[in-house]
PDB file of C-alpha atoms in Angstrom:
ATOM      1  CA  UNK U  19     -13.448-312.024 -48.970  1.00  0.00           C
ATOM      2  CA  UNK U  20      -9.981-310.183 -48.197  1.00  0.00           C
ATOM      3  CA  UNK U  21      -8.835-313.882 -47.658  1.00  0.00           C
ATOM      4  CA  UNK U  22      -9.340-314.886 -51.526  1.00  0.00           C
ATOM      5  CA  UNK U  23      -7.797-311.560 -52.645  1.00  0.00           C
ATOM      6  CA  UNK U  24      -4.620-313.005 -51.140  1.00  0.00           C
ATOM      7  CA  UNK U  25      -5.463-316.249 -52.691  1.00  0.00           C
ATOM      8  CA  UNK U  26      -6.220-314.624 -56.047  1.00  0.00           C
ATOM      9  CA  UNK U  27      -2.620-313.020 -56.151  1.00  0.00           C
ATOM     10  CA  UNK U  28      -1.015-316.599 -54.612  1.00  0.00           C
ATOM     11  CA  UNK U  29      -2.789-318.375 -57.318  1.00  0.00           C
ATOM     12  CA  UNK U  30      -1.754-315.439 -59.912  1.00  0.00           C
ATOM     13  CA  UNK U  31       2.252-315.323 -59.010  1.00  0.00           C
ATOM     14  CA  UNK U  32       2.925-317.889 -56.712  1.00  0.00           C
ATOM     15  CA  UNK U  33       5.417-317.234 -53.633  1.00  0.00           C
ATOM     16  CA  UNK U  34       7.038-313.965 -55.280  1.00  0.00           C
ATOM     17  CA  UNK U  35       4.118-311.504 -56.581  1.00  0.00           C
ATOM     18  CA  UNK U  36       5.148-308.391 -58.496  1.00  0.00           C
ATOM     19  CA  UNK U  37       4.397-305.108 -56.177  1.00  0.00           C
ATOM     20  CA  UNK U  38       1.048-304.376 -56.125  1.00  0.00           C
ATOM     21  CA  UNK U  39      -1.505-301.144 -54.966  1.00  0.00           C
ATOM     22  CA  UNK U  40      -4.923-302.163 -53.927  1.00  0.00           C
ATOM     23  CA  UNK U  41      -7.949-300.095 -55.092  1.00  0.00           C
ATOM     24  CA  UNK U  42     -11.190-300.700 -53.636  1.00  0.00           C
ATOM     25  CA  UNK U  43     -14.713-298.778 -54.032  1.00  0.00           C
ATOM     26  CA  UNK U  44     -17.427-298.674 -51.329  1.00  0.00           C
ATOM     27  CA  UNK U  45     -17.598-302.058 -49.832  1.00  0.00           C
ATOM     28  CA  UNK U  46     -14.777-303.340 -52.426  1.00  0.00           C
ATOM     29  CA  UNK U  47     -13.098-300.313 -50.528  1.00  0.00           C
ATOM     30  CA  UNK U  48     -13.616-302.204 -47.004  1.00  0.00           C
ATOM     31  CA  UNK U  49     -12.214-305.455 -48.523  1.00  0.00           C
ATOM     32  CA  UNK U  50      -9.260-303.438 -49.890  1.00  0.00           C
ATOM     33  CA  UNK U  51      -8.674-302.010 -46.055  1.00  0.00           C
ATOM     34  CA  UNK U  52      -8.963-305.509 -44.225  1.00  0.00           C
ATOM     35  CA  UNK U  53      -6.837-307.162 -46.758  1.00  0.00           C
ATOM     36  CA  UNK U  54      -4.198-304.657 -46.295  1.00  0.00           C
ATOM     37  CA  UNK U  55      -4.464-304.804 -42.826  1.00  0.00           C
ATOM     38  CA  UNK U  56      -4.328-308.424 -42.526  1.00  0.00           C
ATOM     39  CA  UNK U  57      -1.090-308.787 -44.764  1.00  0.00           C
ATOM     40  CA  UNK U  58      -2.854-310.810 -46.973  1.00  0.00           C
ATOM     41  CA  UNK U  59      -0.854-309.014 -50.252  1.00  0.00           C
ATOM     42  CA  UNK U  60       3.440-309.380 -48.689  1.00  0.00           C
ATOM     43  CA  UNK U  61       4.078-307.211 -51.618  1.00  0.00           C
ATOM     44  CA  UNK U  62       0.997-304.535 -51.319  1.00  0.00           C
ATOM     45  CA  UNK U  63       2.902-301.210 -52.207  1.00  0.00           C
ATOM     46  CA  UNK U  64      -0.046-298.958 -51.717  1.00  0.00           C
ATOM     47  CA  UNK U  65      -3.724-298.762 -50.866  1.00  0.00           C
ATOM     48  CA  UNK U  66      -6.434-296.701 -52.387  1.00  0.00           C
ATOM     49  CA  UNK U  67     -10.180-296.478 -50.939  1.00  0.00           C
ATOM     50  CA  UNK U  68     -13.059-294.517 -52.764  1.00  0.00           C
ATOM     51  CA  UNK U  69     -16.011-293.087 -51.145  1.00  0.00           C
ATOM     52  CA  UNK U  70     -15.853-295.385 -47.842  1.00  0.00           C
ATOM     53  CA  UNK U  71     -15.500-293.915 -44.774  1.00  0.00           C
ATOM     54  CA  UNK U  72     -17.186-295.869 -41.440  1.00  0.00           C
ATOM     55  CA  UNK U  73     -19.304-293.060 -39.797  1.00  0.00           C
ATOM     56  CA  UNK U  74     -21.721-292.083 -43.336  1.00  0.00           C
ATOM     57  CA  UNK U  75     -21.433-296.478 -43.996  1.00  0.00           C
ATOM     58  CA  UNK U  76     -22.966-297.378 -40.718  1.00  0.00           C
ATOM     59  CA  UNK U  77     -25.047-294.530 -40.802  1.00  0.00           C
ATOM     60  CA  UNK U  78     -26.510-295.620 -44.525  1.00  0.00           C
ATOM     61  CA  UNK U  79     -27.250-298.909 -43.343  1.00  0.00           C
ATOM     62  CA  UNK U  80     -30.174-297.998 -41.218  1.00  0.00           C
ATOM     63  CA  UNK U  81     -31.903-296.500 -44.572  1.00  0.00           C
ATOM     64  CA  UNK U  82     -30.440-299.238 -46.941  1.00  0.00           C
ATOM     65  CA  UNK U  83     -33.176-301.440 -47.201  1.00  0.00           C
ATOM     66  CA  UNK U  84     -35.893-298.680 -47.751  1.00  0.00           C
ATOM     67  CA  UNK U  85     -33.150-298.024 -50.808  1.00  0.00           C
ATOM     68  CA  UNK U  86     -33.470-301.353 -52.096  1.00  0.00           C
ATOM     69  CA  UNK U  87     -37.179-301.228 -51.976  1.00  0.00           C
ATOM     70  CA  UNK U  88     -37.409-298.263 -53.939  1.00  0.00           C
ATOM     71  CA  UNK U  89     -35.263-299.582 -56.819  1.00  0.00           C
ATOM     72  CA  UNK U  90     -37.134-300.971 -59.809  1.00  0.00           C
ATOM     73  CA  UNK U  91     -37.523-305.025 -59.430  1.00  0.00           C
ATOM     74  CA  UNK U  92     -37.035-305.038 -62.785  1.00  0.00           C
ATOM     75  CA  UNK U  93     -36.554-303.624 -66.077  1.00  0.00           C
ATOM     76  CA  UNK U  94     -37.902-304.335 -69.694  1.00  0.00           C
ATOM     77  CA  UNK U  95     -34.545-304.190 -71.073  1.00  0.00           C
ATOM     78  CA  UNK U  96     -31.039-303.590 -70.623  1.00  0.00           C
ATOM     79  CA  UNK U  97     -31.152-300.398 -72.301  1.00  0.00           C
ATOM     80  CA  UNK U  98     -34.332-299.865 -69.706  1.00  0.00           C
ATOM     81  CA  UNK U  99     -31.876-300.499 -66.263  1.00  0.00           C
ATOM     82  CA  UNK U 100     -29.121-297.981 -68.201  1.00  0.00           C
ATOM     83  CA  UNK U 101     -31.601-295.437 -68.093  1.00  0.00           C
ATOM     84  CA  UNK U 102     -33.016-296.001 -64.885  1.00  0.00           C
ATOM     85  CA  UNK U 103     -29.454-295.635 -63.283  1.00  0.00           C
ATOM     86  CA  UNK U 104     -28.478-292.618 -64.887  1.00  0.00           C
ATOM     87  CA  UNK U 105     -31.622-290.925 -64.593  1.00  0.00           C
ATOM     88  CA  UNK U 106     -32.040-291.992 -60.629  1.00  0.00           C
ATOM     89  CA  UNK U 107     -28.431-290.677 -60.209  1.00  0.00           C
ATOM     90  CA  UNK U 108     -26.840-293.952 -59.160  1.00  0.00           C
ATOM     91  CA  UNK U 109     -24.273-293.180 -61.870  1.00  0.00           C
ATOM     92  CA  UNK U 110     -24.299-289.883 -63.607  1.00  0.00           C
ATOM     93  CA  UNK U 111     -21.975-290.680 -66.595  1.00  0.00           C
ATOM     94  CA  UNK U 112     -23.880-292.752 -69.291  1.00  0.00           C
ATOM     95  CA  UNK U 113     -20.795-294.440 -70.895  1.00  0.00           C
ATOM     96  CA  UNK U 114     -20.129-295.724 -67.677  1.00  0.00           C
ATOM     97  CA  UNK U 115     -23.501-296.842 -66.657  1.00  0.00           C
ATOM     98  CA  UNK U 116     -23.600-298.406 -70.477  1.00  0.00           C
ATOM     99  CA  UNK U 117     -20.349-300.625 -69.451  1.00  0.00           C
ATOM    100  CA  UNK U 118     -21.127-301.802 -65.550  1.00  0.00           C
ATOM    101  CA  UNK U 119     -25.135-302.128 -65.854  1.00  0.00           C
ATOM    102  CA  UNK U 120     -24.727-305.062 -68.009  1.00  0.00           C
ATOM    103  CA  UNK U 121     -23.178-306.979 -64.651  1.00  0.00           C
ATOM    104  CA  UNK U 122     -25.235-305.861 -62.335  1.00  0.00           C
ATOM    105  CA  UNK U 123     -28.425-307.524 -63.996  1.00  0.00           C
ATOM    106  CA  UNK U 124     -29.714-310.318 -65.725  1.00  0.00           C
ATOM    107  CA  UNK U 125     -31.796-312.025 -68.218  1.00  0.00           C
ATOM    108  CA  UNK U 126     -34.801-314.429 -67.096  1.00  0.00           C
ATOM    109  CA  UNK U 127     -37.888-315.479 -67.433  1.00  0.00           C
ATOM    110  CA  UNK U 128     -41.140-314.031 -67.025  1.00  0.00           C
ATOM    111  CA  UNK U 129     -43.442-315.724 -64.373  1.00  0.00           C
ATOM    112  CA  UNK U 130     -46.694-315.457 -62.777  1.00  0.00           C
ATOM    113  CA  UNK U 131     -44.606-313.509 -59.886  1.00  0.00           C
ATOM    114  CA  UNK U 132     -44.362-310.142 -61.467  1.00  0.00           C
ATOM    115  CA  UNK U 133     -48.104-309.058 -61.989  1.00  0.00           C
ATOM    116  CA  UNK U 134     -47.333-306.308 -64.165  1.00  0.00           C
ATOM    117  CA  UNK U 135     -45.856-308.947 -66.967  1.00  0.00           C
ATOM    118  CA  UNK U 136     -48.370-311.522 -65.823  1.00  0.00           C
ATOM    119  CA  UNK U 137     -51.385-309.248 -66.030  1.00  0.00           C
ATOM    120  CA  UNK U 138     -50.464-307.961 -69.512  1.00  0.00           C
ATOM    121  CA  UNK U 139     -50.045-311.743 -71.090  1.00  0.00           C
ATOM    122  CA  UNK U 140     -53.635-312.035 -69.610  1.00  0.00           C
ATOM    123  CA  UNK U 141     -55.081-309.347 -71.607  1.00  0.00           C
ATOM    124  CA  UNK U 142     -53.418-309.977 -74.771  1.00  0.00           C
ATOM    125  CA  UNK U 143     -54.976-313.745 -74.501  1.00  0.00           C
ATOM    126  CA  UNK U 144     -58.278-312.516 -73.918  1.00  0.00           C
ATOM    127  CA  UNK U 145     -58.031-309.691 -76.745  1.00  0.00           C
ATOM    128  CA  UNK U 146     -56.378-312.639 -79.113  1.00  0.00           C
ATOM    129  CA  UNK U 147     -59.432-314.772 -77.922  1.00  0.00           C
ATOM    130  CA  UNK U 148     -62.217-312.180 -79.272  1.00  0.00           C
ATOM    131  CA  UNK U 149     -60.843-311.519 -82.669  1.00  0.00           C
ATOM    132  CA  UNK U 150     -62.147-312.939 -85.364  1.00  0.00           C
ATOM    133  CA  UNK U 151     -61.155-315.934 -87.130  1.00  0.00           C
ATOM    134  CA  UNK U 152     -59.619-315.476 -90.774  1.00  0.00           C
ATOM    135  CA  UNK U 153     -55.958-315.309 -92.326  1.00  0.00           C
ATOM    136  CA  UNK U 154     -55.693-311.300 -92.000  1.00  0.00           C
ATOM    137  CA  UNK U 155     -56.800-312.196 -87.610  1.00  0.00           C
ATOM    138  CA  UNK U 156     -54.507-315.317 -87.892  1.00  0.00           C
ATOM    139  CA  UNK U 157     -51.398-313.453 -88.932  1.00  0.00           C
ATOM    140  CA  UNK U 158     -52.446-310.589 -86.268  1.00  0.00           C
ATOM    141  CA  UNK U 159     -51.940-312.934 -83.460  1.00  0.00           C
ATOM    142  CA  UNK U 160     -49.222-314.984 -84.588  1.00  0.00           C
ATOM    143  CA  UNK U 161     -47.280-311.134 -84.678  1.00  0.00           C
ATOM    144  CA  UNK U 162     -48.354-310.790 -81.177  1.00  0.00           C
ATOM    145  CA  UNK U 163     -47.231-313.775 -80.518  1.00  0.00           C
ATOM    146  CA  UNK U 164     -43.962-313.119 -81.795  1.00  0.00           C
ATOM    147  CA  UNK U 165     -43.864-310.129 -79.622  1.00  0.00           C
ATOM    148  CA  UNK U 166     -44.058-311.420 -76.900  1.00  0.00           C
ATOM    149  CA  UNK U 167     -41.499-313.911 -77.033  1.00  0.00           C
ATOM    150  CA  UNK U 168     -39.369-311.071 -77.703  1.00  0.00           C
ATOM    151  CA  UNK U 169     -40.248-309.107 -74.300  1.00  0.00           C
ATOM    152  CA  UNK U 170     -39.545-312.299 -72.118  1.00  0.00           C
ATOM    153  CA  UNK U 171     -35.962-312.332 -73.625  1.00  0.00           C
ATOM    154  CA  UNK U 172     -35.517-308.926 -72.575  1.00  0.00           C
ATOM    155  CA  UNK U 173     -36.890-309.278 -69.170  1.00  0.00           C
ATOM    156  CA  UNK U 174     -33.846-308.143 -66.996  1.00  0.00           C
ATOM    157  CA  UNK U 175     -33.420-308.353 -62.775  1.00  0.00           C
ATOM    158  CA  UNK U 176     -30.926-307.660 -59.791  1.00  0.00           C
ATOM    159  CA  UNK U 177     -27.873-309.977 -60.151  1.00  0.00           C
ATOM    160  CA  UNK U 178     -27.929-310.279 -56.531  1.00  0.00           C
ATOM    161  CA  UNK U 179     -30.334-309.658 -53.533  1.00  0.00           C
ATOM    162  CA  UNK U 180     -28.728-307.334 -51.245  1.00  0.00           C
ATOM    163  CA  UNK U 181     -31.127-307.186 -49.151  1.00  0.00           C
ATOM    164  CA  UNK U 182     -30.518-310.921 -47.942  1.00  0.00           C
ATOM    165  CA  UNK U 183     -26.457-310.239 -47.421  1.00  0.00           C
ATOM    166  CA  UNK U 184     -27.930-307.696 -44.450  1.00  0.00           C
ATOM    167  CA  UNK U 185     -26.446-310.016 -41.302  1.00  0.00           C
ATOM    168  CA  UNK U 186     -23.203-309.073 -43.122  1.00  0.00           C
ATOM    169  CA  UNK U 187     -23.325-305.135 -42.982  1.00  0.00           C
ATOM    170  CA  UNK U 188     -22.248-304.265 -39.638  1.00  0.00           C
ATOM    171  CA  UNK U 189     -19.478-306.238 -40.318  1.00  0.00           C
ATOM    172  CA  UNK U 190     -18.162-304.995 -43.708  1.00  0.00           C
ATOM    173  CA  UNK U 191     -17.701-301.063 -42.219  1.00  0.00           C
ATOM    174  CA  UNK U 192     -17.498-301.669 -38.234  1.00  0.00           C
ATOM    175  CA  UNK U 193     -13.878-300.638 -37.007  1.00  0.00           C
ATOM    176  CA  UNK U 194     -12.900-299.529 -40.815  1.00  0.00           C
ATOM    177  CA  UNK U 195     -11.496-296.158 -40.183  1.00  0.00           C
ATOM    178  CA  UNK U 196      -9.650-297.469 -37.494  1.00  0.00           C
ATOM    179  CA  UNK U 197      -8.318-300.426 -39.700  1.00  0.00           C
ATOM    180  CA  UNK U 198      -7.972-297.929 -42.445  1.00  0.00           C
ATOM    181  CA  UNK U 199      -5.419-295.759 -40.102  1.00  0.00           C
ATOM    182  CA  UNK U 200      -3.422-298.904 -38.800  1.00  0.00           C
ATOM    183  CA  UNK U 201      -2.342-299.829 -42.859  1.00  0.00           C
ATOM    184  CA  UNK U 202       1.386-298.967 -42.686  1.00  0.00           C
ATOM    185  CA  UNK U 203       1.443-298.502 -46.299  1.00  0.00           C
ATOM    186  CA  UNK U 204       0.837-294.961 -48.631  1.00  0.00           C
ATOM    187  CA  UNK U 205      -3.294-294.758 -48.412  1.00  0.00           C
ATOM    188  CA  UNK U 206      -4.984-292.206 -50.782  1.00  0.00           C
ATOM    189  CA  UNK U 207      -8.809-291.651 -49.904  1.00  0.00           C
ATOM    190  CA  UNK U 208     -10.776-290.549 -52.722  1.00  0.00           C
ATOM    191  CA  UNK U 209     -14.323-288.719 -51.359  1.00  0.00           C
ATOM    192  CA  UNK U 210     -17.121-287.481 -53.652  1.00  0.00           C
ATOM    193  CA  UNK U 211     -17.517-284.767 -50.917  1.00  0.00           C
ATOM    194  CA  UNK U 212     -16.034-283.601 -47.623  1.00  0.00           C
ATOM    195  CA  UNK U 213     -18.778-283.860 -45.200  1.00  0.00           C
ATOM    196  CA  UNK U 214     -18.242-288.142 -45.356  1.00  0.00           C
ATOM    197  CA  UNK U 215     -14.954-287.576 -43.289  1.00  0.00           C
ATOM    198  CA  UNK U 216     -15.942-288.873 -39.545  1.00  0.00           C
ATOM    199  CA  UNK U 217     -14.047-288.048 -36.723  1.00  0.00           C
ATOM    200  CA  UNK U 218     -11.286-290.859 -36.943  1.00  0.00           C
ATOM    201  CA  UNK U 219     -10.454-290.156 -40.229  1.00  0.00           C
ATOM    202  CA  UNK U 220     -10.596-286.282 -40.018  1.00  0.00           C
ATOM    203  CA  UNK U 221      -7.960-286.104 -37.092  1.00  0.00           C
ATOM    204  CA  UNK U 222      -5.975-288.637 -39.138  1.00  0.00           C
ATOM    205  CA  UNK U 223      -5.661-286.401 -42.030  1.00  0.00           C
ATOM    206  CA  UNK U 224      -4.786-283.943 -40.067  1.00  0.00           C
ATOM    207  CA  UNK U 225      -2.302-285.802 -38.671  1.00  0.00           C
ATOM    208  CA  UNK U 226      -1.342-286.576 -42.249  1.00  0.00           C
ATOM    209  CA  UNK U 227      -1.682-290.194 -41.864  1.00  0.00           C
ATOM    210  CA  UNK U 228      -3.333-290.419 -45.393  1.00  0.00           C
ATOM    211  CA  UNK U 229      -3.726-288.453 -48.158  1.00  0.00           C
ATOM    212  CA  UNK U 230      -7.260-287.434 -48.898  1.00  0.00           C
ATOM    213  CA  UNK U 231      -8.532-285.668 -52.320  1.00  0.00           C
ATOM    214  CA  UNK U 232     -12.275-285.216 -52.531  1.00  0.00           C
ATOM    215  CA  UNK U 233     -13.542-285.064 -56.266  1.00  0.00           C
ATOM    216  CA  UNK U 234     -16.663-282.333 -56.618  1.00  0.00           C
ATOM    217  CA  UNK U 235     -19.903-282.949 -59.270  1.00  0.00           C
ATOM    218  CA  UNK U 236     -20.035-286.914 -58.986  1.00  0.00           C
ATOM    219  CA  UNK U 237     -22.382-288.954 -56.788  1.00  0.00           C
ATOM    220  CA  UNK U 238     -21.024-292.260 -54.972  1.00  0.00           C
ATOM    221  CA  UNK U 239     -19.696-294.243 -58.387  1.00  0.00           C
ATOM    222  CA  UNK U 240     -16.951-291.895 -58.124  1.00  0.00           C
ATOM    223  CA  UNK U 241     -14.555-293.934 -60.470  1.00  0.00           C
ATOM    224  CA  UNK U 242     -17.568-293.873 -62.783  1.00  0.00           C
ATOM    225  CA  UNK U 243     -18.684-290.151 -62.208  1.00  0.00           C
ATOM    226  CA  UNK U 244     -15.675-289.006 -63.154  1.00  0.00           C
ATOM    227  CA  UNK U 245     -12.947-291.669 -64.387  1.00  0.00           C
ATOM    228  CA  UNK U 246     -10.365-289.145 -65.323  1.00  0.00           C
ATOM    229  CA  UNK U 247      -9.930-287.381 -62.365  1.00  0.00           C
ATOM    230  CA  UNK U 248      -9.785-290.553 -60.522  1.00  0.00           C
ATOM    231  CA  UNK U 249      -7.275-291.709 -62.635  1.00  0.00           C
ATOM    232  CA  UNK U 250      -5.062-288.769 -62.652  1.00  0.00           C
ATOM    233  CA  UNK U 251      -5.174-288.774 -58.718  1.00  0.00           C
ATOM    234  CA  UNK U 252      -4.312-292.363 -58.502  1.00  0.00           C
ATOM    235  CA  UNK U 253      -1.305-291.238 -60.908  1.00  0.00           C
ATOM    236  CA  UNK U 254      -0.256-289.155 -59.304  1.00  0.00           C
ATOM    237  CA  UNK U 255      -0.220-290.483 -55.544  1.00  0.00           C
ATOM    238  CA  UNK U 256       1.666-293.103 -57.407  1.00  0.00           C
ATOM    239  CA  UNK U 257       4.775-291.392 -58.839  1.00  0.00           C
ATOM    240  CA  UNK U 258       4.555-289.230 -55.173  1.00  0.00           C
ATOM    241  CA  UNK U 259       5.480-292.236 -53.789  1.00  0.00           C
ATOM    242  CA  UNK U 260       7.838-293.637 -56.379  1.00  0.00           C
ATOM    243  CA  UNK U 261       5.596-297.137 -57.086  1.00  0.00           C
ATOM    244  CA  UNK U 262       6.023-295.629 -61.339  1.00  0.00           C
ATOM    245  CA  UNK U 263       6.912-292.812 -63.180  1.00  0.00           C
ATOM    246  CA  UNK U 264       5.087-290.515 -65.919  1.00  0.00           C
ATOM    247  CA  UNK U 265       5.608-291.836 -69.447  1.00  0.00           C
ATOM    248  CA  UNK U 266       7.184-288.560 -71.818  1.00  0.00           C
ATOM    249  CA  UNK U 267       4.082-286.847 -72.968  1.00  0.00           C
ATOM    250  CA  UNK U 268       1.859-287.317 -70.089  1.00  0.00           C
ATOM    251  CA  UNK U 269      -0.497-284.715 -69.360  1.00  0.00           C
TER     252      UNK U 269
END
């Protein structure tokens, strides 16, 4: 995966790519770190990781799948899986959730695999079955009918299975902090709280090998939590370092 984010930029600009700053979010954050690492970007300028850090990653990964069990298999509506995340706190800001539910799910059919759809058809055959013959009935079932139809086009589900990318997990956050450290370029970790630091990491900020701002009242969607502050710290790491400069009248 770091591979075809080099490929992506090749493809992009050719030999001679415009500077760039990487920014990468949980696992998008581990990609970020090995494709810095690996030089996969000659003209990376900067590197920016949100709410990754190795020790709390591997340690997740033992409960991960109990996670995944508990979410909702699927969801009567888009609407449905927008309140389900903000409401579970997966993402606490509902503009967000409104904009980056819609990818994580998807339309499809209703089958004989999800009882609770499956069981409710039943009954509304049966019920359709005992009613009495006549235009007034007729009409009755042909709007149930109708309804129907209209609940199996909003029948949503997962995108993707995590739980059968789990041979992969060890590998995505194994050796990150390390990795993380080893980036020669300006890194800016962005943490939704302080107690994710593990012990690499936490000497290497004290070492000031990184800079480190943790961003209070969000869960782990940081950039969605709270997209301002994430976008006025990524601002301002960046004119720190000189990669831009504030436009007159920024605030």
């Amino acid at each position: 995966m770091a591979k075809d984010v080099g490929k992506v930029i090749e493809a992009l600009y050719g030999e001679n790519p415009p500077p760039i700053m990487i920014i990468g979010h949980s696992m998008g954050g581990a990609i970020a770190v090995h494709t810095a690492s690996a030089n996969h970007v000659p003209s990376l300028l900067g590197l920016c990781v949100i709410d990754v850090v190795e020790g709390t990653a591997m340690d997740a990964l033992n409960s991960m799948q109990n996670f995944l069990r508990s979410r909702p298999k699927t969801f009567k509506s888009l609407e449905n899986a927008i309140e389900w995340s903000v409401k579970s706190g997966q993402i606490r800001n509902i503009e967000s959730a409104r904009v980056s539910m819609g990818g994580q799910v998807k339309k499809c059919e209703e089958s004989a695999s999800n009882p609770s759809v499956s069981n409710s058809s039943s009954e509304d055959i049966i019920e359709e079955e005992e009613e009495e013959q006549g235009a007034e009935e007729s009409n009755k079932k042909r709007m149930k009918e109708e309804d129907q139809e209209v609940k199996k086009e909003s029948f949503y589900t997962w995108r993707v299975e995590l739980s059968k990318t789990e041979k992969y997990w060890d590998g995505w956050f194994r050796g990150l902090s390390a990795l993380f450290l080893s980036c020669h370029v300006p890194k800016l970790l962005l943490l939704a709280g302080v107690d994710r630091l593990d012990k690499d990491l936490t000497i290497g900020q004290m070492q000031g090998k990184f800079q480190m701002q943790v961003l209070p009242q969000c869960g782990h969607a940081v950039h969605e939590d709270v997209p301002e502050k994430v976008a006025d710290a990524l601002a301002t790491f960046m004119v720190r370092h000189k990669f831009t400069e504030f436009k007159e009248g920024f605030l």
